[in-house]
CSV table of C-alpha atoms in Angstrom, one decimal:
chain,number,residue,atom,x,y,z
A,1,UNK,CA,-20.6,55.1,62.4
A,2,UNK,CA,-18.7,56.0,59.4
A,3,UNK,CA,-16.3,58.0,61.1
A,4,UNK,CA,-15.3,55.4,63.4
A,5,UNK,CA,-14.9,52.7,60.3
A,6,UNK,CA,-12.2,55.4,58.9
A,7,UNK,CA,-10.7,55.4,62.4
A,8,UNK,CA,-10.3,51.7,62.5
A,9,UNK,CA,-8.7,51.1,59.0
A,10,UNK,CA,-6.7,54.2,59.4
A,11,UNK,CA,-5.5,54.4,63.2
A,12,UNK,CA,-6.0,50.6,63.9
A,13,UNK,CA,-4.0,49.6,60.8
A,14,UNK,CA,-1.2,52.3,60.9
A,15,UNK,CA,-0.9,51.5,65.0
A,16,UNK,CA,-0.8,47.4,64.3
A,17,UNK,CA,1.2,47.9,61.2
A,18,UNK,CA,4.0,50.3,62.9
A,19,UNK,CA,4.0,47.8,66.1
A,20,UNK,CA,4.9,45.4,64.2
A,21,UNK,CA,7.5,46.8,62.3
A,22,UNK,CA,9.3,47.5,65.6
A,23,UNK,CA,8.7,43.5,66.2
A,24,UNK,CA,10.4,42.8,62.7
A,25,UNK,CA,13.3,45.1,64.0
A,26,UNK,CA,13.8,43.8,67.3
A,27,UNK,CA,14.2,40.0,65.1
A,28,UNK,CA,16.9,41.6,62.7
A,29,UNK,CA,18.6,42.7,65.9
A,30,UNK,CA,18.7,39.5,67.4
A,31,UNK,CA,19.6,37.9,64.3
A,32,UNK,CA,22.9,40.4,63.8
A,33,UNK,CA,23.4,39.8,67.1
A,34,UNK,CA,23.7,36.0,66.7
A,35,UNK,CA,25.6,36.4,63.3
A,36,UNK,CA,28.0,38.6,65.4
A,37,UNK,CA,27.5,41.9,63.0
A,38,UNK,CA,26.4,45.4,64.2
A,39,UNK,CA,22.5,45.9,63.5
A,40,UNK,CA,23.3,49.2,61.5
A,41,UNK,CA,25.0,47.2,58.6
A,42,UNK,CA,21.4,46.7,57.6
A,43,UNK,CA,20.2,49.8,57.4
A,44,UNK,CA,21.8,50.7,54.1
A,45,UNK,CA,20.4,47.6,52.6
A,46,UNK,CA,18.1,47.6,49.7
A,47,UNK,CA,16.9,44.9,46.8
A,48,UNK,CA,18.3,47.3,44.0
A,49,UNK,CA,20.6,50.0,43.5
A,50,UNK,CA,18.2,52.8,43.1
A,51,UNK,CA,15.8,51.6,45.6
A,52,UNK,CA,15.8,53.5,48.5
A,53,UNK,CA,17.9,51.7,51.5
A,54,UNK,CA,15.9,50.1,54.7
A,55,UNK,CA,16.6,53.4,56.8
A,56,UNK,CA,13.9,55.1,54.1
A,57,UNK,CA,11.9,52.6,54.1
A,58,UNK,CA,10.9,52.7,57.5
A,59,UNK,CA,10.9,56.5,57.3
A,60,UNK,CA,8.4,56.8,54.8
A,61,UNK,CA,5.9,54.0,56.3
A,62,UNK,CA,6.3,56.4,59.3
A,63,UNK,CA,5.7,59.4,57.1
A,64,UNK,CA,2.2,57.5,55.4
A,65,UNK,CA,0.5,56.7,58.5
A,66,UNK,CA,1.6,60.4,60.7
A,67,UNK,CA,0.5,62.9,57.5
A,68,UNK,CA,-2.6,60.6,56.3
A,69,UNK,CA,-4.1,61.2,59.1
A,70,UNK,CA,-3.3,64.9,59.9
A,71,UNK,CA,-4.8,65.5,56.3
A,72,UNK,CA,-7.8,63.7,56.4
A,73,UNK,CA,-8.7,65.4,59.8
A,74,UNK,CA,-7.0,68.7,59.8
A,75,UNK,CA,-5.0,68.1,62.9
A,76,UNK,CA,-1.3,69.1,62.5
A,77,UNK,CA,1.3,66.1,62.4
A,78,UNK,CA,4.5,66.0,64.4
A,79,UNK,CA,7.9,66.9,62.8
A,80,UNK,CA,10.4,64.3,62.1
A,81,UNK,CA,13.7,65.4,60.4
A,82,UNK,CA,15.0,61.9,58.9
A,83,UNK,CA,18.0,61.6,60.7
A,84,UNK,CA,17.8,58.1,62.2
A,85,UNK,CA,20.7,56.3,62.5
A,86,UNK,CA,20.3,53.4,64.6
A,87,UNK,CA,18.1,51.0,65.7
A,88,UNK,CA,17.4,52.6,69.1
A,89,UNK,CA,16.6,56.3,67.2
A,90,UNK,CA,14.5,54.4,64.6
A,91,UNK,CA,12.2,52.7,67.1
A,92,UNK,CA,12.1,56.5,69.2
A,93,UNK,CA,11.0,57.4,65.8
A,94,UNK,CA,7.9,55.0,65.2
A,95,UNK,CA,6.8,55.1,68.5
A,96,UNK,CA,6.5,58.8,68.2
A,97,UNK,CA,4.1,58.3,65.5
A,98,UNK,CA,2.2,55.6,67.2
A,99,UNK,CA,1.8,58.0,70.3
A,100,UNK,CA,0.5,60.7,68.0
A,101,UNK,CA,-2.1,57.8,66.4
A,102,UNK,CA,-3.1,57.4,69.9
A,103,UNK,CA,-4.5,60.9,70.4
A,104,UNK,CA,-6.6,60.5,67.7
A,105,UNK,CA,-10.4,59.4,67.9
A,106,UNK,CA,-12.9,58.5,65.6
A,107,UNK,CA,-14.4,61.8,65.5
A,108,UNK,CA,-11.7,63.6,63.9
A,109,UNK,CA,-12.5,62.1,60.6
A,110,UNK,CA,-16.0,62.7,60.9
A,111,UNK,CA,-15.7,64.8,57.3
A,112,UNK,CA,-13.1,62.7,56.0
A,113,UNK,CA,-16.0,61.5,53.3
A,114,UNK,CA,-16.0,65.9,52.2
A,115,UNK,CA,-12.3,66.7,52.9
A,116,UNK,CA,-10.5,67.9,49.7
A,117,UNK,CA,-7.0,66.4,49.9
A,118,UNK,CA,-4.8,68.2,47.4
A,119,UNK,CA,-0.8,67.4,47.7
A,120,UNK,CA,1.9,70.2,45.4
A,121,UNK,CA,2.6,67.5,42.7
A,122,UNK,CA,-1.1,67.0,42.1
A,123,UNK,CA,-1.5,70.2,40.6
A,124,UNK,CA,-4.9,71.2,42.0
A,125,UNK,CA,-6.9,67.9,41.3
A,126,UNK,CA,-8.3,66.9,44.5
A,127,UNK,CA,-9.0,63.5,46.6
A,128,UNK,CA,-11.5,63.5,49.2
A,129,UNK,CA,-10.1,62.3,52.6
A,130,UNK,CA,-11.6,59.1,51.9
A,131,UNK,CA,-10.1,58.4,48.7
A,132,UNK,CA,-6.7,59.4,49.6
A,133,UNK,CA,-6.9,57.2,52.5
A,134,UNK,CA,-8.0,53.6,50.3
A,135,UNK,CA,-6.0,54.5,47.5
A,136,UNK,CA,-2.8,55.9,48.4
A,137,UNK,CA,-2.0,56.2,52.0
A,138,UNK,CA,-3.3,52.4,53.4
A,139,UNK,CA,-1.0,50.6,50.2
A,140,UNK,CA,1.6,53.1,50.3
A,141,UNK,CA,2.4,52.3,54.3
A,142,UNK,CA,2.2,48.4,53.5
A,143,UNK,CA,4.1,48.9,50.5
A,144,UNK,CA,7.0,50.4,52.6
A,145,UNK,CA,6.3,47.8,55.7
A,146,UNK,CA,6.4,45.0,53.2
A,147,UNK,CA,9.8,46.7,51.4
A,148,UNK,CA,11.1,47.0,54.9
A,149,UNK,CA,10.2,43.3,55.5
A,150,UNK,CA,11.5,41.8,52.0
A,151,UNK,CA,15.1,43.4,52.1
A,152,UNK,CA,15.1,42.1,55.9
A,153,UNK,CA,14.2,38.9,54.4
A,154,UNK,CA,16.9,38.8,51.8
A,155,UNK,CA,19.4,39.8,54.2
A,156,UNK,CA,18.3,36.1,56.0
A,157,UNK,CA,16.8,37.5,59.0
A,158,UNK,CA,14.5,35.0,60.1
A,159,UNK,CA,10.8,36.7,60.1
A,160,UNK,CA,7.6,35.0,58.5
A,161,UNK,CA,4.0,36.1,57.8
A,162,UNK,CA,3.2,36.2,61.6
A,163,UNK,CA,5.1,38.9,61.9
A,164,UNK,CA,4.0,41.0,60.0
A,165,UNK,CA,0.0,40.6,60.0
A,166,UNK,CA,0.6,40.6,64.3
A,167,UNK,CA,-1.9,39.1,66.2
A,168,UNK,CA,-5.6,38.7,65.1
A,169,UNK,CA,-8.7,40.0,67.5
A,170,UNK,CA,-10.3,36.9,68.0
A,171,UNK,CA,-13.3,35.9,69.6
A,172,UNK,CA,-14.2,32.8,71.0
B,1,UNK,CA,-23.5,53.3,53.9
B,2,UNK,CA,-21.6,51.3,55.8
B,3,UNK,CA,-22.0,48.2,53.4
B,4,UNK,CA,-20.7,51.0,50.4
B,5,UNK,CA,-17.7,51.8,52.6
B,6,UNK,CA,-16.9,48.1,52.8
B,7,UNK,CA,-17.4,47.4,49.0
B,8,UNK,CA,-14.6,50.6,48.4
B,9,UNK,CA,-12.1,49.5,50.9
B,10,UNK,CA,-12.5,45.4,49.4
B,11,UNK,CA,-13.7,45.6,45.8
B,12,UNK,CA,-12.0,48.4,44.4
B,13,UNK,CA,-8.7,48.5,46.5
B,14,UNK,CA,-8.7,44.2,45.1
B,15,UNK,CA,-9.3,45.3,41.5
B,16,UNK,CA,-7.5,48.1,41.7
B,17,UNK,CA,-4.2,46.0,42.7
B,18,UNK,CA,-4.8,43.4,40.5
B,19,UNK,CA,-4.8,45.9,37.8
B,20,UNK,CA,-1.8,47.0,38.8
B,21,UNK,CA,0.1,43.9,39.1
B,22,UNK,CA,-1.0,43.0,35.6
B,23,UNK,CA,0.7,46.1,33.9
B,24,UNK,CA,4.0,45.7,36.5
B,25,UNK,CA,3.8,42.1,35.0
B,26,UNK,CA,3.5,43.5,31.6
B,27,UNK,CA,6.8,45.7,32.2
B,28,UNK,CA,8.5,42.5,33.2
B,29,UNK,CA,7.3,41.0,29.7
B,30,UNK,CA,9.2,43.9,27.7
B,31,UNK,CA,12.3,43.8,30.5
B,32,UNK,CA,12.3,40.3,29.4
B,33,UNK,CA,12.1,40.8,25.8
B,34,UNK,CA,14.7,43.8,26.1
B,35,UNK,CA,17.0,41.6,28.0
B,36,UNK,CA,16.6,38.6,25.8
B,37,UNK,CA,15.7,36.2,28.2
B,38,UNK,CA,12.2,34.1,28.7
B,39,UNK,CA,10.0,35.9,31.2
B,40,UNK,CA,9.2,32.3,32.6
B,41,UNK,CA,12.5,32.9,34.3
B,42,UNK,CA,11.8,35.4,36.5
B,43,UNK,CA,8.6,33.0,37.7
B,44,UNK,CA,10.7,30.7,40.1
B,45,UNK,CA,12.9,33.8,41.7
B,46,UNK,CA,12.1,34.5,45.4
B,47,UNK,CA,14.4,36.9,47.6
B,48,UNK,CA,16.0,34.0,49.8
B,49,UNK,CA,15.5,29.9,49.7
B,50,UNK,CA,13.0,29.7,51.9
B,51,UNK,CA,10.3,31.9,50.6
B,52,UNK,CA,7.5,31.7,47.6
B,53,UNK,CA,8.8,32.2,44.5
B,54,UNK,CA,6.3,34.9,42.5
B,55,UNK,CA,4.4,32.5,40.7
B,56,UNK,CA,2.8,31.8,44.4
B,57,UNK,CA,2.9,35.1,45.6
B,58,UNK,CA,0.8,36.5,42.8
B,59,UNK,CA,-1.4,33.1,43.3
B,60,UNK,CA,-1.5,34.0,47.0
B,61,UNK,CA,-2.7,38.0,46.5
B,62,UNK,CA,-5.4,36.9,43.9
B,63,UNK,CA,-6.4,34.1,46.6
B,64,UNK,CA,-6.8,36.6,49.1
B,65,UNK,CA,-8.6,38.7,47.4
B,66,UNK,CA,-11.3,36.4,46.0
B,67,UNK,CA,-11.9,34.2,49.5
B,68,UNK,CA,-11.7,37.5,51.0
B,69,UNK,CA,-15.0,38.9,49.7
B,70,UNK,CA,-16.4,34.9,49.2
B,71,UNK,CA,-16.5,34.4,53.2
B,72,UNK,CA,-17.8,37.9,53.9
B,73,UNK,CA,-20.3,37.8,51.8
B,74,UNK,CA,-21.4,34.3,51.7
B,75,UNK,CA,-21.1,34.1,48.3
B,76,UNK,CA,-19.0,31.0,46.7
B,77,UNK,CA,-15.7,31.7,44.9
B,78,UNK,CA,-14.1,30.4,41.7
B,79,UNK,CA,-11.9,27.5,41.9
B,80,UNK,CA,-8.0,27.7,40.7
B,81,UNK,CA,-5.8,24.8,40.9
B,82,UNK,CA,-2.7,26.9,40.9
B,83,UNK,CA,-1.2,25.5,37.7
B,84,UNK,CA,-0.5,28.5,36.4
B,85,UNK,CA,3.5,28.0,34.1
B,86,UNK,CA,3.7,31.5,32.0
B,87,UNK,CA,2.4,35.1,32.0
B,88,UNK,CA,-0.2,34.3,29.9
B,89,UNK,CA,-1.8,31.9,32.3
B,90,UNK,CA,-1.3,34.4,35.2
B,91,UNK,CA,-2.9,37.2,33.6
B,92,UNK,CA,-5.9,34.6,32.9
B,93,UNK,CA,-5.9,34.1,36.5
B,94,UNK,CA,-5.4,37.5,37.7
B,95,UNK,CA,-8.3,38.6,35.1
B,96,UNK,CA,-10.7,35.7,36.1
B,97,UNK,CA,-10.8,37.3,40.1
B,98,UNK,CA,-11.5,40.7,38.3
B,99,UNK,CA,-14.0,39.4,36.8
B,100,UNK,CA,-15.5,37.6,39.8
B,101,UNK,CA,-14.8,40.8,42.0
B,102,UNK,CA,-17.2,42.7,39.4
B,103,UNK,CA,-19.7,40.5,40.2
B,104,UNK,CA,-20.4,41.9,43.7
B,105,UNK,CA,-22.5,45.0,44.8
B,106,UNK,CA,-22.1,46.7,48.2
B,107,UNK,CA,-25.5,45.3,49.1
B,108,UNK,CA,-23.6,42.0,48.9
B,109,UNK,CA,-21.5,43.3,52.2
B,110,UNK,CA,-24.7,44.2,54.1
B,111,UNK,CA,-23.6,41.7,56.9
B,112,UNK,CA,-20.2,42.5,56.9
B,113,UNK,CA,-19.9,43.7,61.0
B,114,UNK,CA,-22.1,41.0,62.2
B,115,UNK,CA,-20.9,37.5,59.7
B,116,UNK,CA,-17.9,35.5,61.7
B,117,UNK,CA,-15.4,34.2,59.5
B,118,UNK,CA,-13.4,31.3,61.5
B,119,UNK,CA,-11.0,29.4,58.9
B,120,UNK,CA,-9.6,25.9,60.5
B,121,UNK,CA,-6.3,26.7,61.8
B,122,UNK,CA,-7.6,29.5,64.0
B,123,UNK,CA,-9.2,26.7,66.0
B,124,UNK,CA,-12.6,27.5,66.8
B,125,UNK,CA,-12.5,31.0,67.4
B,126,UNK,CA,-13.7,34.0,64.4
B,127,UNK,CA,-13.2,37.3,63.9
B,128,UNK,CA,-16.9,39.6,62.4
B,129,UNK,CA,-16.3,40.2,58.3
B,130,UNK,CA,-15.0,43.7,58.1
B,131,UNK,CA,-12.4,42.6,61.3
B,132,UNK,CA,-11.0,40.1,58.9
B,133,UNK,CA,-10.7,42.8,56.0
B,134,UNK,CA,-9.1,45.3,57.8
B,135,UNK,CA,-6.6,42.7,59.6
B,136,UNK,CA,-6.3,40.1,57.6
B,137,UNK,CA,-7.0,40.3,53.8
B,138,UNK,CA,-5.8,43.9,53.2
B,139,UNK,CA,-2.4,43.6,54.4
B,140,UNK,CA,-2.1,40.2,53.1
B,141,UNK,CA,-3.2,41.1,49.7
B,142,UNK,CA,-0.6,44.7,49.8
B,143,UNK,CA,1.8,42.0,51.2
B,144,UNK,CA,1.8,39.8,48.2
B,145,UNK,CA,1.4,42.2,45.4
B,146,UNK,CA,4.7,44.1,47.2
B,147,UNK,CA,6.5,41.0,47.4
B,148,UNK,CA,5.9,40.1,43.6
B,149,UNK,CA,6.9,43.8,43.2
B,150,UNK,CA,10.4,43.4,45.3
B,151,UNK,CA,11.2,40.3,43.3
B,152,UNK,CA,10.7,41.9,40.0
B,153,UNK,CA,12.9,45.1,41.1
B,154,UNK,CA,15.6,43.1,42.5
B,155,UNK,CA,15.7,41.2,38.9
B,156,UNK,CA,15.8,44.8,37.5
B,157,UNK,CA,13.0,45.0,36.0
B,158,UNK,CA,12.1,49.0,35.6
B,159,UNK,CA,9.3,49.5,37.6
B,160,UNK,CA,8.3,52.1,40.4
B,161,UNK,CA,5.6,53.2,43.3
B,162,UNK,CA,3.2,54.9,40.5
B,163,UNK,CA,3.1,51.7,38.9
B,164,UNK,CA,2.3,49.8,42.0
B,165,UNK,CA,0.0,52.4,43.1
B,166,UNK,CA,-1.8,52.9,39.8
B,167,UNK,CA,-4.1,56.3,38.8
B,168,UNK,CA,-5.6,58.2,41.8
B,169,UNK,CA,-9.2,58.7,41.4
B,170,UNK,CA,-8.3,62.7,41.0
B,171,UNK,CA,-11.2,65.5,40.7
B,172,UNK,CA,-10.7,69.3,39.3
């Protein structure tokens, strides 16, 4: 059982986070497209001079929710060499990660509660799997979904909080 | 188990981010001071017209986390009327749902796969307790505290990810 909670606010939050993204990009599209600009002029938008632009932004929410996972479980991540240019290579990009969510199930994290995560800055202090997903990886990736979505918004592409929490799993 | 997993994943990731966003609005303070201007006039900037300004968004992420654990547990929640007009009244706030979320145990989330949270928009239908965490509260609550974040940074205010993320939990 607690394996398969870490799969569902890991996998199922990275895969509904990431889809959605691409929906948030397919609205700046059509938006550029209305206001007659090419999409791209977006990409090297940001809120601040030294923030990094939208290209990174949607690189690194990639980069959260591909090498979380492969850390917590072992399994080795896909390779991605950050050189997106374009709408159509970004989107190849986050469904490449959504794919490799896919092949994931919820007993690959059955130690993720005994795991020792340990990254090169950390300088041998440890997480366990757990903790490294709750306290860095999940606000990390909505922290560079959210970035994404504010410098879209200040740009005056027309998204709202629908678009970004997606669709609920309701029940009647 | 399965209840402690749910209080680590609500509880601490809430306090943990509203701890946070009291020291990012602390650095805003000295910016402010620094830049010899009143804080109180970064409180009404929002990234384009149609969106909260911060005041609301850090209203909003302390919101979410407080009703959050309220409806999955069953337990009632403070009120706020949102009057909140300076930093000193938003760290009140802020500290009041840290001081509420320390009033919950993990046995309080006990229920948390079987209780069905329906609010009155969603028309009838619910989704179980930890179904509403995962899709729901989390990414709202990240959402909010990022957007009070990408307000601040676009006003310049000095800030970065480690401050957003806060201290990892490290072991030796």
């Amino acid at each position: 059982m607690n394996e398969s909670i870490v799969y569902e606010i890991s996998i199922n939050s990275f895969k509904k986070g990431l889809e959605n993204l691409i929906s948030i990009l397919e609205k700046a599209e059509s938006f550029a497209e209305t206001k007659k600009f090419p999409f791209e002029n977006l990409l090297g938008s940001r809120l601040f001079p030294d923030q990094f632009q939208l290209t990174k932004q949607i690189q690194i929410a990639c980069d959260t929710a591909k090498l979380c996972v492969s850390r917590i479980s072992g399994k080795e991540a896909p390779i991605h060499d950050d050189s997106e240019t374009n709408l159509k290579e970004l989107k190849q990009r986050i469904s490449s990660v959504i794919q490799y969510l896919d092949t994931y199930k919820a007993e690959d994290f059955k130690s993720a509660f005994e795991t020792k995560i340990s990254l090169p800055r950390w300088e041998g202090k440890y997480l366990t799997g757990f903790e490294y997903l709750t306290n860095h990886a999940i606000p990390n990736f909505y922290f560079h979904i959210t970035t994404a979505y504010a410098i879209l918004r200040h740009n005056g592409v027309e998204i709202g909080k629908k678009d970004y929490l997606g669709e609920m799993p309701f029940k009647k």
